[in-house]
XYZ file of C-alpha atoms in Angstrom:
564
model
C -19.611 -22.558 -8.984
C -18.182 -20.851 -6.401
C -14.466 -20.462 -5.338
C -12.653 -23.258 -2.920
C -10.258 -21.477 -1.647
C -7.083 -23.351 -0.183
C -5.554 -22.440 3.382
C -1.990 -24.011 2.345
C -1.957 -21.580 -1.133
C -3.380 -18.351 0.695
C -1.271 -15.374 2.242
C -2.227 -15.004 5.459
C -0.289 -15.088 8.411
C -1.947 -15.796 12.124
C -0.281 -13.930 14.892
C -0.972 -15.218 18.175
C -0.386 -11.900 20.306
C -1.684 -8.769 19.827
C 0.223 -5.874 17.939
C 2.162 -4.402 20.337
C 0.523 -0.672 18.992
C -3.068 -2.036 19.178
C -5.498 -0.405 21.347
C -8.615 -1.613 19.583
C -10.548 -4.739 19.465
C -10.419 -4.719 15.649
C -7.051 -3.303 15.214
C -5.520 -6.033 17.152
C -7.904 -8.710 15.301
C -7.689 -7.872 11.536
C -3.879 -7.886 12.422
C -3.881 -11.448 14.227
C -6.485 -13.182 11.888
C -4.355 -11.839 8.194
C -6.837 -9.346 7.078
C -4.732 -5.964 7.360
C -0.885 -5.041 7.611
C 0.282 -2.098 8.207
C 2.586 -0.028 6.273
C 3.036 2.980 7.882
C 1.006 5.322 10.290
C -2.930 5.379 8.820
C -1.930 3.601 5.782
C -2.594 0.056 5.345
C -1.932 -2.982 3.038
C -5.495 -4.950 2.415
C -4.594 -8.682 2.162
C -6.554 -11.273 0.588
C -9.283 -12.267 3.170
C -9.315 -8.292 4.130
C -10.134 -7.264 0.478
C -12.837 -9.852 0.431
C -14.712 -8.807 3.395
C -13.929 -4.896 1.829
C -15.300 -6.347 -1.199
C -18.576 -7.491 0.274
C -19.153 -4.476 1.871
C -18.999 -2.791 -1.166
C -21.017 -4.897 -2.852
C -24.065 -4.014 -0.529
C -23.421 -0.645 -0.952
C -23.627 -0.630 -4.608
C -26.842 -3.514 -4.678
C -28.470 -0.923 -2.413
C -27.541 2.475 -4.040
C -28.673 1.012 -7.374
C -31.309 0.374 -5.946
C -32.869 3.519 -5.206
C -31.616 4.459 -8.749
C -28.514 6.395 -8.025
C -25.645 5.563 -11.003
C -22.228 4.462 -10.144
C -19.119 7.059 -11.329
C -15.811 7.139 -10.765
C -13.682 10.541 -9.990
C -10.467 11.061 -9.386
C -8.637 11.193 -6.148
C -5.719 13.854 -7.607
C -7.621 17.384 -7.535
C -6.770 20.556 -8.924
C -6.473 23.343 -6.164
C -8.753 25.687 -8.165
C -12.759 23.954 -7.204
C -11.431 23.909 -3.581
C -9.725 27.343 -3.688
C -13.298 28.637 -5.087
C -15.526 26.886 -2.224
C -13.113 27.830 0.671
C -12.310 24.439 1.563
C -8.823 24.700 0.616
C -7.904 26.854 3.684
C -10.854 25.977 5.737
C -9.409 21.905 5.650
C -5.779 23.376 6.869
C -3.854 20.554 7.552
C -5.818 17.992 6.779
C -5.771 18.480 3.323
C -2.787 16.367 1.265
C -1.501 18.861 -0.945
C 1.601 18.499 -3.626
C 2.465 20.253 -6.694
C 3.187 18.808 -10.151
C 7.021 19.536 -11.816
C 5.411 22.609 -13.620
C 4.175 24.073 -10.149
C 0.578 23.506 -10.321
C -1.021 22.899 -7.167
C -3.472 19.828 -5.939
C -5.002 17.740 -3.270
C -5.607 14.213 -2.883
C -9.201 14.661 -2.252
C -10.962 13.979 0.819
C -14.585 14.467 -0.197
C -15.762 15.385 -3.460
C -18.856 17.922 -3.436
C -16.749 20.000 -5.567
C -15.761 17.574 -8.126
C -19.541 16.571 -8.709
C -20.690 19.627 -8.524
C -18.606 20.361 -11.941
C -19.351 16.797 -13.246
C -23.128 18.129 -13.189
C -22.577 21.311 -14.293
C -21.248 20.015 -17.435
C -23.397 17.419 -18.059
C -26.766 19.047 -17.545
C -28.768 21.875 -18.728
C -32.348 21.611 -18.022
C -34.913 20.662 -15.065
C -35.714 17.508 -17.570
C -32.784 16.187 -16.798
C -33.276 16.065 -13.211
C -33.670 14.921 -10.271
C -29.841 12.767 -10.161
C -28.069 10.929 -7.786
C -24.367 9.827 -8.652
C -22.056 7.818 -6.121
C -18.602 6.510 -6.177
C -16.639 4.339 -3.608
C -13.546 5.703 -3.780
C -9.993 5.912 -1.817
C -9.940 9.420 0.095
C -6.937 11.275 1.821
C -6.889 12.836 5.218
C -3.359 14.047 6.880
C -4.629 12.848 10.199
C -2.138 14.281 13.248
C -2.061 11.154 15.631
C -4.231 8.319 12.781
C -4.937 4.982 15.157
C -7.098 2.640 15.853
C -6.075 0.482 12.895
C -7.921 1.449 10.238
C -10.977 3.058 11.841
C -8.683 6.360 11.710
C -6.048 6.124 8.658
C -4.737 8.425 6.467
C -6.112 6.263 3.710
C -9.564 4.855 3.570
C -12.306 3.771 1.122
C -15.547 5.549 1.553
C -18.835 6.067 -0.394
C -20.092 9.177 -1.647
C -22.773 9.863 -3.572
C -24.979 13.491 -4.294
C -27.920 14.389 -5.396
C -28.984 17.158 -7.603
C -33.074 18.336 -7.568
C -34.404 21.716 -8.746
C -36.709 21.927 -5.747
C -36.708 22.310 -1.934
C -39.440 19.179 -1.669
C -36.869 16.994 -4.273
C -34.011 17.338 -1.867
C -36.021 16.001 1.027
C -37.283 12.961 -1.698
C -33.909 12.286 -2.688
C -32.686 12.373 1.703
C -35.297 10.302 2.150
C -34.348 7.689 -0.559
C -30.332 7.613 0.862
C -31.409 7.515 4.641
C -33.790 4.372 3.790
C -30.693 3.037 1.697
C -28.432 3.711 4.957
C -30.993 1.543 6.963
C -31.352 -1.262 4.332
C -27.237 -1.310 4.067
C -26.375 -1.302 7.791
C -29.144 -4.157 8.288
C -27.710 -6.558 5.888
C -24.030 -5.715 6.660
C -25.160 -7.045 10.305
C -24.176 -3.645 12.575
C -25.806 -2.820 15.336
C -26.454 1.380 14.638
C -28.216 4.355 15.621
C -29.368 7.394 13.566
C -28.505 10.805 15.168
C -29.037 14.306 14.927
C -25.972 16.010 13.916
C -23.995 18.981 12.632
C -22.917 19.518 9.318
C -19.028 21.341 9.852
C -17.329 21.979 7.380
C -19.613 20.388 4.627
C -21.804 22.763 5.362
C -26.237 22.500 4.410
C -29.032 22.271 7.261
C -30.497 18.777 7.588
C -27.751 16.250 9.052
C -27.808 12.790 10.420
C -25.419 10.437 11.347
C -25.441 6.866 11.473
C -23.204 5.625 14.402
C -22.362 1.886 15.604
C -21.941 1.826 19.279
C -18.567 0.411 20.069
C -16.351 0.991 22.683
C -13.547 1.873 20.697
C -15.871 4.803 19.218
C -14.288 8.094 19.107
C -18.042 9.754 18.665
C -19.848 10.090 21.774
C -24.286 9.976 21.348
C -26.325 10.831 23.966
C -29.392 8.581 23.837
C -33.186 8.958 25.735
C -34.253 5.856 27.513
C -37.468 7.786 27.708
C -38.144 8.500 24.127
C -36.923 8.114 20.942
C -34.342 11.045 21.037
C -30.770 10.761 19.957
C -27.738 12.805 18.869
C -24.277 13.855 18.845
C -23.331 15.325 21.350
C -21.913 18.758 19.619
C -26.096 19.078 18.231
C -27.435 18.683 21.563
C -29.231 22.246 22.493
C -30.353 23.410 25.201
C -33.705 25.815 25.711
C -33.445 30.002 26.801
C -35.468 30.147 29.799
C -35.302 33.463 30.968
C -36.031 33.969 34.674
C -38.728 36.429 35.614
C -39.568 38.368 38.363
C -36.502 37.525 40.941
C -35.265 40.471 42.620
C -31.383 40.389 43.174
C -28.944 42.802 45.209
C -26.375 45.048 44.281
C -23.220 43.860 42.473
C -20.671 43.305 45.242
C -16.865 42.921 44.924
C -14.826 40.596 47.245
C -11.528 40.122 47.479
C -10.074 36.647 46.516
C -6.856 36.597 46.081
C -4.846 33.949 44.560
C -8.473 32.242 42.753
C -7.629 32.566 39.319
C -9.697 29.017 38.947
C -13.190 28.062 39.477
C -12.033 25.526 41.357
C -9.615 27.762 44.188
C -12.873 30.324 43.733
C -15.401 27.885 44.927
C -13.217 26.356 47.666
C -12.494 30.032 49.095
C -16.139 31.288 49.087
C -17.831 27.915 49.977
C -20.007 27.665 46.870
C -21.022 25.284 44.194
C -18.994 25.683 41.106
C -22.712 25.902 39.232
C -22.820 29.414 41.128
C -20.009 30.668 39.484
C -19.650 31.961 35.934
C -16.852 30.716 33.888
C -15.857 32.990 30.967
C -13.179 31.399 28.611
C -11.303 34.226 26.468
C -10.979 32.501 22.380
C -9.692 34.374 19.196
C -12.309 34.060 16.544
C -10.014 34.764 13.435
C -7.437 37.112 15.815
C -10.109 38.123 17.045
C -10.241 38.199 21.300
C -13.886 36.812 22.016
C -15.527 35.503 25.583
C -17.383 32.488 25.896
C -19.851 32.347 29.002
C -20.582 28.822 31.002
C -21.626 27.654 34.352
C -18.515 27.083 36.273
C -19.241 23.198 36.923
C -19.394 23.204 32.808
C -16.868 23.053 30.448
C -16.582 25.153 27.073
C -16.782 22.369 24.127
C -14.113 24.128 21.429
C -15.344 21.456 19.132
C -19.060 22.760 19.089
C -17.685 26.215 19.323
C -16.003 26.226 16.071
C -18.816 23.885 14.723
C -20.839 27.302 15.392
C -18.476 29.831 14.468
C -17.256 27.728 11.304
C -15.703 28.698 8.677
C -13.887 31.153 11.036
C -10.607 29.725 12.959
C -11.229 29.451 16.778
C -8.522 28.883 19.403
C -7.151 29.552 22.421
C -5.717 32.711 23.781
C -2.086 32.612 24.803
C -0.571 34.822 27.073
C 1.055 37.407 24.849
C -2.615 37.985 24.045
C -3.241 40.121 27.585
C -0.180 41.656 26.818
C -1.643 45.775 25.845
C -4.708 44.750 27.307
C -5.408 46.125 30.443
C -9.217 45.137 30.269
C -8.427 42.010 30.435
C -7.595 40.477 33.668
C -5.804 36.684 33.600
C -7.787 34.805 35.866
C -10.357 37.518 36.577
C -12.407 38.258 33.861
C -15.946 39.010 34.040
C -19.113 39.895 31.219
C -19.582 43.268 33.253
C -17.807 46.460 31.969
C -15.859 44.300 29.483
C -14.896 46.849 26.129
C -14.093 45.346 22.673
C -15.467 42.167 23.040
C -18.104 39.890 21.772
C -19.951 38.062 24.485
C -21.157 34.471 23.533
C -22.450 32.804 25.868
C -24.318 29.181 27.112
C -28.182 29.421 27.168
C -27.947 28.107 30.525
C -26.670 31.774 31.186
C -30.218 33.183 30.523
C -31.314 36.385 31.399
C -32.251 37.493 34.945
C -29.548 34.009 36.037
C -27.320 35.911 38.973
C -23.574 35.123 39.114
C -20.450 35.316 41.106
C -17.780 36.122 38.526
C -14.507 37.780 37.904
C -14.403 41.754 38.356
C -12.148 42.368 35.926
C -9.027 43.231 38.548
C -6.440 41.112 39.776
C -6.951 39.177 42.920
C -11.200 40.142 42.690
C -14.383 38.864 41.838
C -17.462 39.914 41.987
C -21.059 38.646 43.375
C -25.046 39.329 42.061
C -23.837 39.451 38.335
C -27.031 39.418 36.908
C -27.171 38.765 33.063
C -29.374 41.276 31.603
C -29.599 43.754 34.042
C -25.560 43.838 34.548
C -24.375 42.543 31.211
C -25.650 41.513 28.103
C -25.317 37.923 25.925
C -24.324 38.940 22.075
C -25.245 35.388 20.940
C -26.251 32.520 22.675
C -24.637 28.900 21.373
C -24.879 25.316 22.812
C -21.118 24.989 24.004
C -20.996 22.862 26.719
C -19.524 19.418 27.163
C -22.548 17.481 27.332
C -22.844 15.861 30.785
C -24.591 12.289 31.529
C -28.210 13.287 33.094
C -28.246 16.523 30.976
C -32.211 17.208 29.913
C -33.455 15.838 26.984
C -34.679 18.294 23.910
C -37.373 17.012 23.252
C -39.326 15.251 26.794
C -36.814 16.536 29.558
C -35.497 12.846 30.733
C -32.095 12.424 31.769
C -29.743 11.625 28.820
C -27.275 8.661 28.267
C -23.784 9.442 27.102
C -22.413 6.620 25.008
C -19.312 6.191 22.458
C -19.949 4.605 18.877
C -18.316 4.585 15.245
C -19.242 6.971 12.786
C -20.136 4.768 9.930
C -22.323 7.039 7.868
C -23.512 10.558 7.574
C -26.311 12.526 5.244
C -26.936 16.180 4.654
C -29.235 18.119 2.780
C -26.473 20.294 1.680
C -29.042 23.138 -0.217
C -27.109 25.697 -2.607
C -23.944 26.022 -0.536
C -22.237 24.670 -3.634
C -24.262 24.664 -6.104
C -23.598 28.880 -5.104
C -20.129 28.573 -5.463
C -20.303 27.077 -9.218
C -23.227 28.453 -10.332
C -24.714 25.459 -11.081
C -28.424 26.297 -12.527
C -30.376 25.003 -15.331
C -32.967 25.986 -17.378
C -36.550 25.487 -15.128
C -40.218 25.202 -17.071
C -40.690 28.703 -17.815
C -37.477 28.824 -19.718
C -35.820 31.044 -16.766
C -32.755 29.560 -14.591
C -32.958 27.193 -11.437
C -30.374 26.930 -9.507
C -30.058 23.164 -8.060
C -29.525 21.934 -4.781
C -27.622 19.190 -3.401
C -27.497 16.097 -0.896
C -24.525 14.922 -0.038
C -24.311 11.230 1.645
C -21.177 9.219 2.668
C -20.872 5.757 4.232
C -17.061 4.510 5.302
C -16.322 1.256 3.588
C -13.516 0.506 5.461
C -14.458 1.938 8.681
C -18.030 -0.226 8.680
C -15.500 -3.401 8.443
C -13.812 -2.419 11.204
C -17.147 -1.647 13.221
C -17.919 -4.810 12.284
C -15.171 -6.192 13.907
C -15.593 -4.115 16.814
C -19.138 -5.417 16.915
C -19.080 -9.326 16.065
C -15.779 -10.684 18.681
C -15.247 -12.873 21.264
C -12.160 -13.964 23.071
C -11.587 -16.781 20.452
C -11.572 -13.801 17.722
C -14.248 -12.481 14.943
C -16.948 -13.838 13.777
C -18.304 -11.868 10.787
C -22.384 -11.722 9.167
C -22.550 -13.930 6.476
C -23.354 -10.964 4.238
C -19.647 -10.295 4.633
C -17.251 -13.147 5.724
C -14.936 -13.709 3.652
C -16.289 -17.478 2.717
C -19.082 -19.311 3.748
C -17.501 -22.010 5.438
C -14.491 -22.976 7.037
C -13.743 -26.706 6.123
C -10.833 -27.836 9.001
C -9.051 -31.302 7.827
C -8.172 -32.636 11.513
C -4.977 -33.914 10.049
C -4.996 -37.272 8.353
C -4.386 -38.395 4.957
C -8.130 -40.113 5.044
C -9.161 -36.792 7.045
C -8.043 -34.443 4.400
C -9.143 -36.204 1.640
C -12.934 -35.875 3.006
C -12.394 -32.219 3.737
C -11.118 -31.503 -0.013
C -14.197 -33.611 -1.284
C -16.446 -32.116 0.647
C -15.005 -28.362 -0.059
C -15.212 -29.127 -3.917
C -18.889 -30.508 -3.762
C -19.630 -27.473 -1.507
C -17.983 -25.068 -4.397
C -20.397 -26.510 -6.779
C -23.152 -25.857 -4.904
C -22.253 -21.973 -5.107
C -20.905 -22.342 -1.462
C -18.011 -19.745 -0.719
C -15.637 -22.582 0.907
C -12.339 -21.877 3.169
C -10.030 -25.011 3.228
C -7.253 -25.764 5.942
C -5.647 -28.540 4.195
C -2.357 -27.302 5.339
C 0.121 -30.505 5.958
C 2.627 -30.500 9.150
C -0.111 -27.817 11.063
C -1.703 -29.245 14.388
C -5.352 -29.723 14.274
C -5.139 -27.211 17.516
C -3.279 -24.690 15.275
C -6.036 -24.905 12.533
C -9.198 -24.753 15.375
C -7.683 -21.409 16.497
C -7.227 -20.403 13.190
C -10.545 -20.730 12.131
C -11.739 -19.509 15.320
C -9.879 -16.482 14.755
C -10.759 -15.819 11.005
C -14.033 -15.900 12.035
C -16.106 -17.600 8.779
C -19.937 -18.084 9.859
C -19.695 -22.337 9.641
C -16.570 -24.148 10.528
C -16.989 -27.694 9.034
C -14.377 -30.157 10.729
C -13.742 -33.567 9.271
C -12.312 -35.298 12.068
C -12.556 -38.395 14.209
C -15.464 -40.028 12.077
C -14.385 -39.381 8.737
C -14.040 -42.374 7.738
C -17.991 -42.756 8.773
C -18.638 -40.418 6.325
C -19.748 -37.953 9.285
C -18.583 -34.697 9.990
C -18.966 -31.665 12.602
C -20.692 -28.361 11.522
C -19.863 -25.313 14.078
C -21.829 -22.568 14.610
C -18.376 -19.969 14.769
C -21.030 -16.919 16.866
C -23.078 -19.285 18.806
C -20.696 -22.164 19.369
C -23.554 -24.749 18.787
C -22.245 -28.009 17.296
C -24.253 -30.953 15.584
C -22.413 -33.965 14.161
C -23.705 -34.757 10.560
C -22.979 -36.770 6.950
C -21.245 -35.581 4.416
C -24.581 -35.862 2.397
C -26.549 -33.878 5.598
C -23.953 -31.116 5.673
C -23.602 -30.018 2.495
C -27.453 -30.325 1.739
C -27.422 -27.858 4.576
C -24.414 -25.429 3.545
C -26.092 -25.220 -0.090
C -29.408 -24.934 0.812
């Protein structure tokens, strides 16, 4: 017996314009068809046909996490200050992080990933390798302090997410245990109905080597993937590389200086000397923790701050501001070049490869200089992918020109190691009686973000239409109107609810049978089941909602099909 549930006796209210502060496809539907409110910025109010499809989503989680054996807890989301303080993530999170203090003074977070947390949970729980290998998982509400949270709620403040972790003694378990999630993440994403790809990816501030991310093109993504339409290469874009090729044997002049005044851009520098900006070298002065650090790119490039401090992580990267030059006479605004540069770390683009000749700044004012050649004229400290990946940049891995696309993150893995595992001293007792320290996975999926990729995905101009997997009923029985008309519809909604079927009712009295088409246009349940203008043949319409296909049929047809 499954619930009937009645349009007239549910809360949900259809707006027929878009939110005035929507910019997404999904923001502006879950909004118009009743499935979110907002409250305030990044925090929203889950109403009834919202917390179903939530629900569902869940549900496939857990059917699929279970599956693979990993064991369902619950944590808290109020955190004492101390696990975070000890793995650096207090300060490395920086604003993100929702911090308060109780009346005594005592300091917390409302937590925004738990590796910590488990790690403890473990720690206290087990002693010896018997007792492993472990995975635990929780779907849970987690915090961020986002600065500008949009995009309804792909990008809130508040948000339900799955994490789980696993615990092995061994190098080989960890890769057992990755590959158990990652087939999990493929299983999930199937029957939830999204269209996703898995990329290579970088692992910030959770730290660990091996990292993949699951991402659902859409273009209201925020992630950008490049993908090869030559082979089976993908990735985000901040763990794209790019390969040192050194170039041999070219013979190069002199340096030469030349006088450019007023070309304190690439730009103004390539329109003076009538060259490509590729010909010019870009050098981009950051502080790495205070301190002053250059960053070397083609001049046609730009420096990607994101996969900088990816790189450089935990330190703090940013910008140099103008007081910074001030006691530095070395350092010329506007004209700075890798040659003769003091007290300075050199990073630089591999694309800036040794023997590569440059026209750069000469480290004066209104001057630049020509036949820069790395290696013979300067040297590279440490090379790091830091470019904005372009469209048509080589692939890694067969050299075809890449495609740039945007997508949802919806779920990310990462064979963590002993990053944390460190931090705790989290070991237990191996086969010859000596100590093992463990290592982790860590693996998150974003409940409430897949539902809005979902809507992103499965929309038309009429409204959603969601995978049965998740809808938030069944089928959508429509009463046309009439007394005779809505009697039908209630029969056949309770016969359907026998049957098991999850049935949505518009019974609602004094509402237009155009008002209650839209409606269930807009809601977006897989069958729409109309009992209209032959009702009182006993015959009724059944409507695919994605395809639009529509095939008249009796009462006795219908639900022998809905149930079957």
């Amino acid at each position: 017996m499954a619930q009937v549930q009645r349009m007239s006796r549910l809360l949900v209210k259809t707006l027929r314009d878009d939110p005035a502060d929507a910019e997404t496809l999904s923001h502006k539907l879950l909004v118009r068809a009743g499935y979110v409110r907002r409250n305030s910025a990044g925090i929203w109010t889950w109403l009834p046909l919202g917390k179903k499809v939530l629900d569902n989503v869940s549900r496939v989680v857990r059917e699929e996490m279970d599956a693979i054996g990993a064991q369902e807890v619950l944590l808290p989301a109020l955190l004492p200050k101390e696990p975070y303080e000890a793995s650096a993530r207090w300060e490395e999170y920086g604003d993100l992080l929702f911090r308060l203090k109780d009346r005594k003074g005592g300091e917390y977070l409302l937590g925004p990933t738990h590796e910590e947390i488990f790690t403890l949970v473990v720690k206290d729980q087990v002693s010896s390798y018997k007792d492993l290998p472990v995975m635990l998982y929780q779907i849970q509400t987690k915090y961020r302090d986002e600065a500008r949270p949009r995009s309804g709620v792909l990008r809130g403040r508040e948000f339900q997410m799955k994490d789980s972790y696993s615990f092995d003694t061994t190098d080989e378990g960890l890769a057992e245990s990755y590959r158990l999630h990652r087939e999990a993440y493929q299983k999930i994403f199937a029957r939830l109905g999204l269209d996703y790809r898995i990329v290579s990816a970088v692992s910030g501030a959770m730290g660990g080597s091996a990292s993949e991310e699951f991402l659902a093109p859409a273009a209201a993504g925020e992630d950008t993937f490049v993908d090869c339409p030559n082979c089976d290469y993908a990735a985000n874009t901040e763990a794209v590389t790019f390969a040192l090729t050194p170039v041999e044997g070219a013979e190069h002049p002199a340096v030469e200086e030349l006088d450019t005044p007023d070309t304190p851009t690439i730009e103004s520098l390539a329109e003076l000397l009538g060259v490509p900006a590729a010909a010019t070298l870009k050098n981009l002065l950051v502080k790495v923790d205070g301190e002053i650090v250059a960053v070397g790119v083609p001049g046609d490039r730009e420096v990607d701050l994101g996969k900088l401090g990816e790189h450089l992580a935990p330190a703090v990267v940013e910008l140099v501001t103008a007081e910074d030059f001030e006691g530095r006479p070395d350092l010329v605004r506007g004209y700075v070049g890798p040659q003769g540069l003091e007290k300075v770390r050199y990073l630089a683009d591999p694309r800036v490869a040794p023997g590569t000749s440059w026209i750069t700044g000469a480290n004066k004012q209104d001057t630049h200089a020509k036949n820069v050649v790395c290696g013979r004229d300067f040297e590279v400290d440490q090379y790091l992918d830091v470019v904005v990946v372009q469209e048509g940049d080589p692939c890694p891995k067969c050299g075809a020109g890449l495609k740039l696309d945007r997508a949802i993150e919806i779920g990310h893995i990462f064979q963590l190691g002993r990053k944390y595992a460190d931090t705790f001293q989290l070991d237990v007792l191996g086969q010859n009686g000596k100590p093992v320290r463990v290592t982790m996975g860590s693996y998150g999926i974003g409940v409430s973000r897949a539902v809005a990729a979902l809507a992103e995905q499965h929309a038309d101009e009429q409204g959603l239409y969601w995978p049965a997997e998740i809808a938030p009923a069944d089928v959508h029985v429509v009463a046309a109107g009439k007394a005779l008309q809505t009697e039908l519809a209630l029969d056949v909604a309770e016969k359907l609810g026998a049957a098991g079927v999850r049935v949505l009712v518009d019974e609602r009295a004094g509402v237009s049978p155009g008002v209650k088409f839209t409606d269930a246009e807009l809601i977006g349940v897989p069958q729409i089941l109309v009992a209209g203008r032959r009702a009182a043949e006993g015959v009724v319409e059944l409507k695919d909602r994605r395809t639009g296909e529509r095939e008249e049929l009796t009462v006795e047809e219908a639900i022998a099909r809905l149930s079957a």
